[in-house]
PDB file of C-alpha atoms in Angstrom:
ATOM      1  CA  VAL A 712     101.759  73.763 139.776  1.00 89.00           C
ATOM      2  CA  GLU A 713     104.500  76.400 139.917  1.00 94.00           C
ATOM      3  CA  THR A 714     107.873  76.002 138.233  1.00 96.00           C
ATOM      4  CA  TYR A 715     111.058  78.071 138.279  1.00 96.00           C
ATOM      5  CA  CYS A 716     113.635  78.526 135.552  1.00 96.00           C
ATOM      6  CA  ASP A 717     116.946  80.368 135.564  1.00 95.00           C
ATOM      7  CA  GLY A 718     117.039  82.152 132.235  1.00 92.00           C
ATOM      8  CA  ARG A 719     120.215  84.144 132.881  1.00 90.00           C
ATOM      9  CA  GLN A 720     122.174  81.701 130.756  1.00 90.00           C
ATOM     10  CA  ASP A 721     121.680  82.169 127.028  1.00 92.00           C
ATOM     11  CA  GLY A 722     119.711  79.302 125.460  1.00 94.00           C
ATOM     12  CA  ALA A 723     118.098  78.115 128.701  1.00 96.00           C
ATOM     13  CA  GLN A 724     115.318  75.512 128.365  1.00 97.00           C
ATOM     14  CA  CYS A 725     112.359  76.261 130.620  1.00 97.00           C
ATOM     15  CA  TYR A 726     109.099  74.405 131.306  1.00 97.00           C
ATOM     16  CA  GLY A 727     105.737  75.497 132.638  1.00 97.00           C
ATOM     17  CA  ALA A 728     102.642  73.532 133.647  1.00 96.00           C
ATOM     18  CA  LEU A 729      99.481  74.081 131.655  1.00 96.00           C
ATOM     19  CA  GLY A 730      97.202  76.160 133.878  1.00 96.00           C
ATOM     20  CA  GLY A 731     100.028  76.718 136.365  1.00 96.00           C
ATOM     21  CA  THR A 732     102.646  79.408 137.019  1.00 97.00           C
ATOM     22  CA  VAL A 733     106.215  79.869 135.831  1.00 97.00           C
ATOM     23  CA  ARG A 734     108.852  82.207 137.268  1.00 97.00           C
ATOM     24  CA  LEU A 735     111.565  83.192 134.799  1.00 96.00           C
ATOM     25  CA  GLN A 736     114.763  84.598 136.289  1.00 93.00           C
ATOM     26  CA  LEU A 737     115.839  86.957 133.491  1.00 91.00           C
ATOM     27  CA  MET A 738     118.561  88.944 135.307  1.00 88.00           C
ATOM     28  CA  ASP A 739     119.874  89.676 138.795  1.00 87.00           C
ATOM     29  CA  SER A 740     118.187  93.111 138.931  1.00 83.00           C
ATOM     30  CA  ALA A 741     116.665  95.584 136.502  1.00 77.00           C
ATOM     31  CA  SER A 742     116.701  98.526 138.921  1.00 74.00           C
ATOM     32  CA  GLU A 743     119.812 100.124 137.387  1.00 76.00           C
ATOM     33  CA  ILE A 744     118.940  99.298 133.799  1.00 80.00           C
ATOM     34  CA  PHE A 745     117.953 102.318 131.692  1.00 82.00           C
ATOM     35  CA  ARG A 746     115.707 100.427 129.272  1.00 86.00           C
ATOM     36  CA  TYR A 747     114.635  96.821 129.072  1.00 87.00           C
ATOM     37  CA  GLN A 748     112.670  94.835 126.446  1.00 90.00           C
ATOM     38  CA  LEU A 749     111.272  91.278 126.418  1.00 92.00           C
ATOM     39  CA  PHE A 750     110.108  89.663 123.184  1.00 93.00           C
ATOM     40  CA  LYS A 751     108.234  86.437 122.574  1.00 94.00           C
ATOM     41  CA  ASN A 752     109.304  85.372 119.133  1.00 91.00           C
ATOM     42  CA  THR A 753     108.983  88.799 117.413  1.00 89.00           C
ATOM     43  CA  THR A 754     106.230  90.258 119.623  1.00 92.00           C
ATOM     44  CA  VAL A 755     107.060  92.731 122.401  1.00 91.00           C
ATOM     45  CA  ILE A 756     105.792  91.362 125.709  1.00 91.00           C
ATOM     46  CA  ILE A 757     107.082  93.979 128.155  1.00 89.00           C
ATOM     47  CA  LEU A 758     108.799  97.352 127.828  1.00 87.00           C
ATOM     48  CA  HIS A 759     110.469  98.740 130.931  1.00 80.00           C
ATOM     49  CA  TRP A 760     111.917 102.316 131.110  1.00 77.00           C
ATOM     50  CA  ARG A 761     113.721 103.827 134.100  1.00 74.00           C
ATOM     51  CA  ASN A 762     111.969 101.675 136.696  1.00 71.00           C
ATOM     52  CA  ASN A 763     108.625 102.227 135.056  1.00 76.00           C
ATOM     53  CA  MET A 764     106.604  99.594 133.254  1.00 76.00           C
ATOM     54  CA  LEU A 765     105.500 101.197 130.021  1.00 82.00           C
ATOM     55  CA  PHE A 766     103.932  98.163 128.432  1.00 87.00           C
ATOM     56  CA  ASN A 767     102.935  94.598 129.348  1.00 89.00           C
ATOM     57  CA  LEU A 768     101.059  92.606 126.714  1.00 91.00           C
ATOM     58  CA  ILE A 769      99.751  90.039 129.234  1.00 92.00           C
ATOM     59  CA  GLU A 770      99.401  92.358 132.207  1.00 90.00           C
ATOM     60  CA  ASN A 771      96.234  90.617 133.441  1.00 94.00           C
ATOM     61  CA  ARG A 772      98.166  87.431 134.273  1.00 95.00           C
ATOM     62  CA  SER A 773     101.823  88.377 134.484  1.00 94.00           C
ATOM     63  CA  SER A 774     104.142  90.657 136.441  1.00 92.00           C
ATOM     64  CA  PHE A 775     107.749  91.831 136.274  1.00 89.00           C
ATOM     65  CA  THR A 776     109.741  92.582 139.421  1.00 89.00           C
ATOM     66  CA  PRO A 777     112.713  94.887 138.647  1.00 85.00           C
ATOM     67  CA  SER A 778     114.381  94.395 142.053  1.00 86.00           C
ATOM     68  CA  ASN A 779     115.091  90.714 141.385  1.00 89.00           C
ATOM     69  CA  GLY A 780     114.702  90.587 137.603  1.00 88.00           C
ATOM     70  CA  THR A 781     111.913  87.972 137.694  1.00 92.00           C
ATOM     71  CA  PHE A 782     109.083  87.686 135.174  1.00 93.00           C
ATOM     72  CA  ARG A 783     106.091  85.712 136.439  1.00 96.00           C
ATOM     73  CA  ILE A 784     103.312  84.298 134.213  1.00 97.00           C
ATOM     74  CA  ASN A 785     100.135  82.832 135.746  1.00 97.00           C
ATOM     75  CA  ASN A 786      97.396  80.622 134.259  1.00 97.00           C
ATOM     76  CA  LEU A 787      99.716  79.345 131.537  1.00 97.00           C
ATOM     77  CA  ILE A 788      98.212  78.494 128.148  1.00 96.00           C
ATOM     78  CA  ARG A 789      99.697  76.618 125.220  1.00 96.00           C
ATOM     79  CA  THR A 790     100.481  79.782 123.280  1.00 95.00           C
ATOM     80  CA  ASP A 791     102.697  81.033 126.118  1.00 96.00           C
ATOM     81  CA  GLY A 792     105.299  78.598 124.892  1.00 96.00           C
ATOM     82  CA  GLY A 793     107.995  79.812 122.510  1.00 96.00           C
ATOM     83  CA  GLU A 794     111.316  81.618 122.331  1.00 96.00           C
ATOM     84  CA  TYR A 795     111.775  84.594 124.629  1.00 96.00           C
ATOM     85  CA  THR A 796     114.499  87.216 123.993  1.00 95.00           C
ATOM     86  CA  HIS A 797     115.447  90.011 126.399  1.00 90.00           C
ATOM     87  CA  ARG A 798     117.552  93.038 125.609  1.00 89.00           C
ATOM     88  CA  THR A 799     118.926  95.845 127.765  1.00 87.00           C
ATOM     89  CA  PHE A 800     120.007  99.367 126.828  1.00 86.00           C
ATOM     90  CA  ASN A 801     122.139 101.881 128.691  1.00 82.00           C
ATOM     91  CA  SER A 802     121.523 105.621 128.842  1.00 78.00           C
ATOM     92  CA  ASN A 803     123.591 106.118 125.688  1.00 80.00           C
ATOM     93  CA  GLY A 804     121.308 103.779 123.768  1.00 76.00           C
ATOM     94  CA  GLN A 805     123.910 101.015 123.559  1.00 81.00           C
ATOM     95  CA  ILE A 806     122.359  97.534 123.458  1.00 81.00           C
ATOM     96  CA  SER A 807     123.737  94.564 125.308  1.00 82.00           C
ATOM     97  CA  GLU A 808     124.085  91.104 123.809  1.00 84.00           C
ATOM     98  CA  PRO A 809     120.551  89.661 123.620  1.00 89.00           C
ATOM     99  CA  GLN A 810     119.794  86.494 125.566  1.00 91.00           C
ATOM    100  CA  THR A 811     117.180  83.888 124.676  1.00 95.00           C
ATOM    101  CA  LEU A 812     115.313  81.129 126.477  1.00 96.00           C
ATOM    102  CA  GLN A 813     112.879  78.506 125.260  1.00 97.00           C
ATOM    103  CA  LEU A 814     109.652  78.051 127.222  1.00 97.00           C
ATOM    104  CA  THR A 815     107.680  74.803 126.756  1.00 97.00           C
ATOM    105  CA  ILE A 816     104.193  74.349 128.203  1.00 97.00           C
ATOM    106  CA  GLN A 817     103.235  70.806 129.263  1.00 96.00           C
ATOM    107  CA  ALA A 818     100.113  69.268 130.766  1.00 95.00           C
ATOM    108  CA  PRO A 819     100.998  67.510 134.036  1.00 95.00           C
ATOM    109  CA  VAL A 820     100.566  63.761 134.514  1.00 94.00           C
ATOM    110  CA  SER A 821      97.521  63.253 136.730  1.00 91.00           C
ATOM    111  CA  SER A 822      97.458  59.509 137.496  1.00 93.00           C
ATOM    112  CA  VAL A 823      98.964  56.142 136.616  1.00 94.00           C
ATOM    113  CA  LEU A 824      97.217  52.799 136.029  1.00 94.00           C
ATOM    114  CA  LEU A 825      98.925  49.394 136.385  1.00 92.00           C
ATOM    115  CA  VAL A 826      97.487  46.256 134.748  1.00 93.00           C
ATOM    116  CA  SER A 827      99.143  42.841 135.174  1.00 91.00           C
ATOM    117  CA  GLU A 828      98.480  39.513 133.466  1.00 90.00           C
ATOM    118  CA  CYS A 829      99.944  36.010 133.883  1.00 87.00           C
ATOM    119  CA  LEU A 830     101.071  34.386 130.639  1.00 87.00           C
ATOM    120  CA  SER A 831     100.984  30.675 129.753  1.00 79.00           C
ATOM    121  CA  GLN A 832     104.543  29.887 130.897  1.00 78.00           C
ATOM    122  CA  GLY A 833     104.371  31.822 134.173  1.00 81.00           C
ATOM    123  CA  GLU A 834     105.671  35.155 132.893  1.00 85.00           C
ATOM    124  CA  MET A 835     104.038  38.373 134.141  1.00 89.00           C
ATOM    125  CA  LYS A 836     103.009  41.010 131.594  1.00 93.00           C
ATOM    126  CA  VAL A 837     102.538  44.472 133.113  1.00 94.00           C
ATOM    127  CA  SER A 838     101.251  47.608 131.406  1.00 94.00           C
ATOM    128  CA  CYS A 839     101.614  51.126 132.787  1.00 94.00           C
ATOM    129  CA  SER A 840      99.457  53.931 131.394  1.00 93.00           C
ATOM    130  CA  SER A 841      99.154  57.567 132.432  1.00 92.00           C
ATOM    131  CA  GLU A 842      96.194  59.917 132.458  1.00 89.00           C
ATOM    132  CA  GLY A 843      96.862  63.330 130.977  1.00 86.00           C
ATOM    133  CA  GLY A 844     100.386  64.585 130.673  1.00 90.00           C
ATOM    134  CA  ASP A 845     102.389  65.604 127.618  1.00 93.00           C
ATOM    135  CA  SER A 846     105.274  63.394 126.510  1.00 91.00           C
ATOM    136  CA  PRO A 847     105.320  61.106 129.587  1.00 94.00           C
ATOM    137  CA  GLN A 848     108.419  59.042 130.259  1.00 94.00           C
ATOM    138  CA  TYR A 849     108.289  55.802 132.229  1.00 95.00           C
ATOM    139  CA  SER A 850     110.565  54.058 134.703  1.00 94.00           C
ATOM    140  CA  TRP A 851     110.269  50.835 136.731  1.00 94.00           C
ATOM    141  CA  THR A 852     111.658  49.600 140.031  1.00 94.00           C
ATOM    142  CA  LEU A 853     111.289  46.275 141.835  1.00 93.00           C
ATOM    143  CA  ASP A 854     111.809  46.377 145.612  1.00 94.00           C
ATOM    144  CA  GLY A 855     113.493  49.751 145.238  1.00 93.00           C
ATOM    145  CA  HIS A 856     115.919  48.747 142.477  1.00 94.00           C
ATOM    146  CA  THR A 857     115.738  49.669 138.798  1.00 93.00           C
ATOM    147  CA  LEU A 858     114.684  46.694 136.675  1.00 91.00           C
ATOM    148  CA  THR A 859     117.510  45.073 134.746  1.00 90.00           C
ATOM    149  CA  ASP A 860     117.481  43.242 131.412  1.00 89.00           C
ATOM    150  CA  ALA A 861     118.136  39.997 133.315  1.00 90.00           C
ATOM    151  CA  GLN A 862     114.732  40.346 135.010  1.00 90.00           C
ATOM    152  CA  LEU A 863     112.845  41.158 131.819  1.00 90.00           C
ATOM    153  CA  LEU A 864     111.657  38.881 129.046  1.00 86.00           C
ATOM    154  CA  SER A 865     110.656  41.874 126.912  1.00 88.00           C
ATOM    155  CA  GLY A 866     110.689  45.647 127.156  1.00 86.00           C
ATOM    156  CA  ASN A 867     113.111  47.716 129.223  1.00 86.00           C
ATOM    157  CA  SER A 868     113.023  49.914 132.300  1.00 85.00           C
ATOM    158  CA  GLU A 869     111.945  52.951 130.249  1.00 90.00           C
ATOM    159  CA  THR A 870     108.993  51.504 128.311  1.00 90.00           C
ATOM    160  CA  ASN A 871     105.395  51.423 129.519  1.00 92.00           C
ATOM    161  CA  ASN A 872     104.907  47.697 128.731  1.00 93.00           C
ATOM    162  CA  ILE A 873     107.164  45.025 130.213  1.00 92.00           C
ATOM    163  CA  THR A 874     107.177  41.251 130.680  1.00 92.00           C
ATOM    164  CA  LEU A 875     108.779  39.941 133.883  1.00 91.00           C
ATOM    165  CA  LYS A 876     110.480  36.556 133.989  1.00 87.00           C
ATOM    166  CA  GLN A 877     108.930  33.815 136.123  1.00 82.00           C
ATOM    167  CA  ASP A 878     111.140  34.185 139.217  1.00 81.00           C
ATOM    168  CA  ASN A 879     110.439  37.887 139.868  1.00 84.00           C
ATOM    169  CA  SER A 880     108.196  39.054 142.696  1.00 86.00           C
ATOM    170  CA  GLY A 881     108.026  41.961 145.124  1.00 92.00           C
ATOM    171  CA  GLN A 882     106.915  45.595 145.158  1.00 94.00           C
ATOM    172  CA  LEU A 883     106.751  46.823 141.573  1.00 94.00           C
ATOM    173  CA  ILE A 884     106.547  50.584 140.973  1.00 96.00           C
ATOM    174  CA  CYS A 885     105.873  52.343 137.687  1.00 95.00           C
ATOM    175  CA  SER A 886     106.561  56.080 137.480  1.00 96.00           C
ATOM    176  CA  ALA A 887     105.277  58.374 134.727  1.00 95.00           C
ATOM    177  CA  ARG A 888     106.850  61.806 134.526  1.00 95.00           C
ATOM    178  CA  ASN A 889     107.479  64.780 132.312  1.00 95.00           C
ATOM    179  CA  HIS A 890     109.390  67.985 132.966  1.00 95.00           C
ATOM    180  CA  ILE A 891     106.787  69.486 135.295  1.00 94.00           C
ATOM    181  CA  SER A 892     105.213  66.493 137.096  1.00 94.00           C
ATOM    182  CA  SER A 893     105.793  62.922 138.277  1.00 94.00           C
ATOM    183  CA  VAL A 894     103.251  60.306 139.410  1.00 95.00           C
ATOM    184  CA  SER A 895     103.860  56.688 140.428  1.00 95.00           C
ATOM    185  CA  LYS A 896     101.814  53.567 141.096  1.00 94.00           C
ATOM    186  CA  GLU A 897     102.888  50.498 143.061  1.00 93.00           C
ATOM    187  CA  GLU A 898     101.643  46.931 143.168  1.00 92.00           C
ATOM    188  CA  GLN A 899     102.754  43.842 145.084  1.00 91.00           C
ATOM    189  CA  MET A 900     103.688  41.234 142.501  1.00 85.00           C
ATOM    190  CA  SER A 901     103.802  37.487 143.119  1.00 83.00           C
ATOM    191  CA  THR A 902     104.815  34.640 140.832  1.00 79.00           C
ATOM    192  CA  CYS A 903     102.138  33.110 138.641  1.00 78.00           C
ATOM    193  CA  GLY A 904     102.109  29.746 140.476  1.00 71.00           C
ATOM    194  CA  PHE A 905     105.062  28.240 138.592  1.00 66.00           C
ATOM    195  CA  ILE A 906     108.163  26.492 139.934  1.00 66.00           C
ATOM    196  CA  PHE A 907     111.494  25.739 138.251  1.00 65.00           C
ATOM    197  CA  ASN A 908     112.275  22.040 137.734  1.00 64.00           C
ATOM    198  CA  ASN A 909     115.959  21.156 137.397  1.00 68.00           C
ATOM    199  CA  CYS A 910     116.643  17.430 137.820  1.00 73.00           C
ATOM    200  CA  THR A 911     117.618  14.195 136.093  1.00 74.00           C
ATOM    201  CA  LEU A 912     115.183  11.274 136.163  1.00 71.00           C
ATOM    202  CA  SER A 913     116.243   7.650 136.684  1.00 71.00           C
ATOM    203  CA  ASN A 914     115.972   6.999 132.943  1.00 75.00           C
ATOM    204  CA  GLY A 915     118.576   9.707 132.270  1.00 73.00           C
ATOM    205  CA  THR A 916     116.142  12.399 131.117  1.00 74.00           C
ATOM    206  CA  HIS A 917     117.253  15.872 132.239  1.00 72.00           C
ATOM    207  CA  ILE A 918     114.500  18.377 133.044  1.00 65.00           C
ATOM    208  CA  SER A 919     115.187  22.116 133.241  1.00 63.00           C
ATOM    209  CA  GLN A 920     112.038  24.207 132.792  1.00 61.00           C
ATOM    210  CA  TRP A 921     109.278  26.167 134.483  1.00 64.00           C
ATOM    211  CA  VAL A 922     106.098  24.232 135.232  1.00 63.00           C
ATOM    212  CA  GLU A 923     102.958  24.788 137.275  1.00 62.00           C
ATOM    213  CA  ALA A 924     103.533  24.200 140.986  1.00 59.00           C
ATOM    214  CA  ASN A 925     101.053  21.290 141.085  1.00 62.00           C
ATOM    215  CA  ASN A 926     102.649  19.588 138.073  1.00 62.00           C
ATOM    216  CA  SER A 927     106.219  18.893 139.121  1.00 61.00           C
ATOM    217  CA  LEU A 928     108.128  16.820 136.562  1.00 61.00           C
ATOM    218  CA  CYS A 929     110.892  15.873 138.988  1.00 66.00           C
ATOM    219  CA  ILE A 930     108.762  13.538 141.147  1.00 62.00           C
ATOM    220  CA  GLU A 931     108.755  10.038 139.667  1.00 54.00           C
ATOM    221  CA  PRO A 932     105.665   7.869 140.438  1.00 48.00           C
ATOM    222  CA  THR A 933     106.406   4.853 142.619  1.00 44.00           C
ATOM    223  CA  LYS A 934     104.304   1.730 143.070  1.00 43.00           C
ATOM    224  CA  ALA A 935     103.605   0.968 146.711  1.00 42.00           C
ATOM    225  CA  PRO A 936     104.399  -2.702 147.615  1.00 43.00           C
ATOM    226  CA  THR A 937     101.412  -4.898 148.430  1.00 44.00           C
ATOM    227  CA  THR A 938     101.345  -7.204 151.438  1.00 41.00           C
ATOM    228  CA  SER A 939      99.597 -10.502 152.035  1.00 43.00           C
ATOM    229  CA  THR A 940      98.331 -11.335 155.490  1.00 42.00           C
ATOM    230  CA  THR A 941      97.872 -14.766 157.065  1.00 42.00           C
ATOM    231  CA  GLU A 942      96.112 -15.076 160.388  1.00 43.00           C
ATOM    232  CA  GLY A 943      96.620 -18.040 162.729  1.00 41.00           C
ATOM    233  CA  LYS A 944      93.221 -18.908 164.105  1.00 40.00           C
ATOM    234  CA  GLU A 945      94.569 -20.870 167.057  1.00 41.00           C
ATOM    235  CA  SER A 946      97.180 -18.356 168.188  1.00 38.00           C
ATOM    236  CA  GLY A 947      95.661 -15.084 167.032  1.00 40.00           C
ATOM    237  CA  ILE A 948      99.043 -14.103 165.530  1.00 36.00           C
ATOM    238  CA  THR A 949      99.069 -12.077 162.291  1.00 37.00           C
ATOM    239  CA  VAL A 950     102.018 -12.626 159.968  1.00 37.00           C
ATOM    240  CA  SER A 951     102.636 -10.187 157.060  1.00 38.00           C
ATOM    241  CA  ILE A 952     104.855 -11.423 154.254  1.00 37.00           C
ATOM    242  CA  LYS A 953     106.265  -8.941 151.729  1.00 41.00           C
ATOM    243  CA  PRO A 954     106.223 -10.040 148.110  1.00 42.00           C
ATOM    244  CA  SER A 955     109.968  -9.650 147.932  1.00 41.00           C
ATOM    245  CA  THR A 956     110.471 -12.357 150.600  1.00 40.00           C
ATOM    246  CA  HIS A 957     111.235 -15.835 149.251  1.00 43.00           C
ATOM    247  CA  ILE A 958     111.568 -18.907 151.520  1.00 41.00           C
ATOM    248  CA  THR A 959     113.554 -21.779 150.088  1.00 45.00           C
ATOM    249  CA  PRO A 960     112.673 -25.284 151.423  1.00 45.00           C
ATOM    250  CA  SER A 961     115.551 -27.242 152.865  1.00 43.00           C
ATOM    251  CA  ASN A 962     115.086 -30.086 150.347  1.00 45.00           C
ATOM    252  CA  GLN A 963     115.273 -27.640 147.352  1.00 45.00           C
ATOM    253  CA  THR A 964     118.573 -27.648 145.606  1.00 46.00           C
ATOM    254  CA  GLY A 965     120.413 -24.368 145.416  1.00 47.00           C
ATOM    255  CA  THR A 966     122.480 -22.020 147.500  1.00 53.00           C
ATOM    256  CA  LEU A 967     121.727 -21.882 151.210  1.00 57.00           C
ATOM    257  CA  PRO A 968     120.431 -18.550 152.511  1.00 61.00           C
ATOM    258  CA  SER A 969     122.953 -16.197 154.043  1.00 62.00           C
ATOM    259  CA  PRO A 970     122.875 -15.385 157.801  1.00 60.00           C
ATOM    260  CA  SER A 971     121.397 -11.985 156.977  1.00 61.00           C
ATOM    261  CA  TRP A 972     118.393 -13.750 155.434  1.00 61.00           C
ATOM    262  CA  TYR A 973     117.630 -15.439 158.790  1.00 60.00           C
ATOM    263  CA  ILE A 974     118.028 -12.147 160.645  1.00 65.00           C
ATOM    264  CA  SER A 975     115.700 -10.251 158.319  1.00 67.00           C
ATOM    265  CA  ASN A 976     113.078 -13.014 158.477  1.00 68.00           C
ATOM    266  CA  LEU A 977     113.438 -13.687 162.216  1.00 69.00           C
ATOM    267  CA  PRO A 978     109.988 -12.216 163.111  1.00 72.00           C
ATOM    268  CA  ILE A 979     108.321 -14.521 160.582  1.00 76.00           C
ATOM    269  CA  ILE A 980     110.186 -17.606 161.803  1.00 75.00           C
ATOM    270  CA  SER A 981     109.450 -16.746 165.442  1.00 74.00           C
ATOM    271  CA  GLY A 982     105.768 -16.354 164.702  1.00 74.00           C
ATOM    272  CA  ILE A 983     105.566 -19.725 162.958  1.00 80.00           C
ATOM    273  CA  LEU A 984     107.460 -21.498 165.790  1.00 76.00           C
ATOM    274  CA  SER A 985     105.190 -19.896 168.401  1.00 77.00           C
ATOM    275  CA  ALA A 986     102.122 -21.109 166.567  1.00 74.00           C
ATOM    276  CA  LEU A 987     103.561 -24.661 166.359  1.00 77.00           C
ATOM    277  CA  ILE A 988     104.433 -24.714 170.070  1.00 81.00           C
ATOM    278  CA  ILE A 989     100.935 -23.597 171.047  1.00 81.00           C
ATOM    279  CA  LEU A 990      99.478 -26.264 168.767  1.00 77.00           C
ATOM    280  CA  VAL A 991     101.699 -29.023 170.220  1.00 75.00           C
ATOM    281  CA  VAL A 992     100.935 -27.988 173.803  1.00 75.00           C
ATOM    282  CA  GLY A 993      97.224 -27.959 173.023  1.00 74.00           C
ATOM    283  CA  VAL A 994      97.347 -31.462 171.549  1.00 74.00           C
ATOM    284  CA  ALA A 995      99.311 -32.729 174.552  1.00 75.00           C
ATOM    285  CA  VAL A 996      96.760 -31.302 176.983  1.00 72.00           C
ATOM    286  CA  VAL A 997      93.896 -32.935 175.072  1.00 71.00           C
ATOM    287  CA  CYS A 998      95.672 -36.313 174.977  1.00 74.00           C
ATOM    288  CA  ALA A 999      96.450 -36.191 178.721  1.00 72.00           C
ATOM    289  CA  HIS A1000      92.848 -35.397 179.548  1.00 69.00           C
ATOM    290  CA  THR A1001      91.574 -38.240 177.390  1.00 71.00           C
ATOM    291  CA  LYS A1002      93.981 -40.731 178.965  1.00 68.00           C
ATOM    292  CA  LYS A1003      92.912 -39.680 182.458  1.00 66.00           C
ATOM    293  CA  GLN A1004      89.288 -40.271 181.607  1.00 65.00           C
ATOM    294  CA  ASN A1005      90.073 -43.765 180.269  1.00 63.00           C
ATOM    295  CA  ASN A1006      91.972 -44.789 183.465  1.00 61.00           C
ATOM    296  CA  LYS A1007      89.033 -44.097 185.802  1.00 58.00           C
ATOM    297  CA  PRO A1008      87.497 -47.342 187.352  1.00 58.00           C
ATOM    298  CA  LYS A1009      84.140 -48.231 185.917  1.00 53.00           C
ATOM    299  CA  GLY A1010      81.231 -48.308 188.420  1.00 51.00           C
TER     300      GLY A1010
END
């Protein structure tokens, strides 16, 4: 990993990756500078005189380029971090105002792990952890948008542990980053098999809660009506009478049925009349046959 930092502004904050390379822009050019010094804390790191490098404490892994004023450090170690001060002198020995920068060395984040778990009421708990990396910071997005407090039961978009509310699903991404690296992990999230019930039952009870999808509270059980069946043996006609149907005999006192009653029960009445007609015709045929046999002359 290679990072760059512009240290030409006094008090600049710079970062380098552990084991990586950092390029510090200390000035525009040192070619016309009579004498130049770079300190780390109170230790002289480089001493440059009239375009000649007189001293470099970490020469085996660093270099200074006068033409562009860049100091490059390779194979960064923890102790490379600290406050760096550079000073310039003119040919008369006059010193310019010293400038400082702060260099911080961080281990890069190498990977991210996502672990999700469904809770008892259908919420989704998600944990995001990073491997390696100094001072990682976390961020979350769902379908490309930063998570909001309205979507979260606990945590926030900058913590590594969050709990999503029941109605959230989609592509969830956790990112872990520090000043020199950034790694992310994504996972397709679905609801935990819960649905939201919002209804009022016939007894006036109002239901407004999350329940398991196979345990809906808004469906009231109903008792299916039973039917009784009477079969006419002679006619082969099947008549089904619903329990809610009541036939009032003509000699029973009370209010006569309305016309709609006759219309609704017309199939039943027709079936009964058909059976009676078939029965009467059958009896008539039998009687006629018997009479014919009786009228024959005896031999």
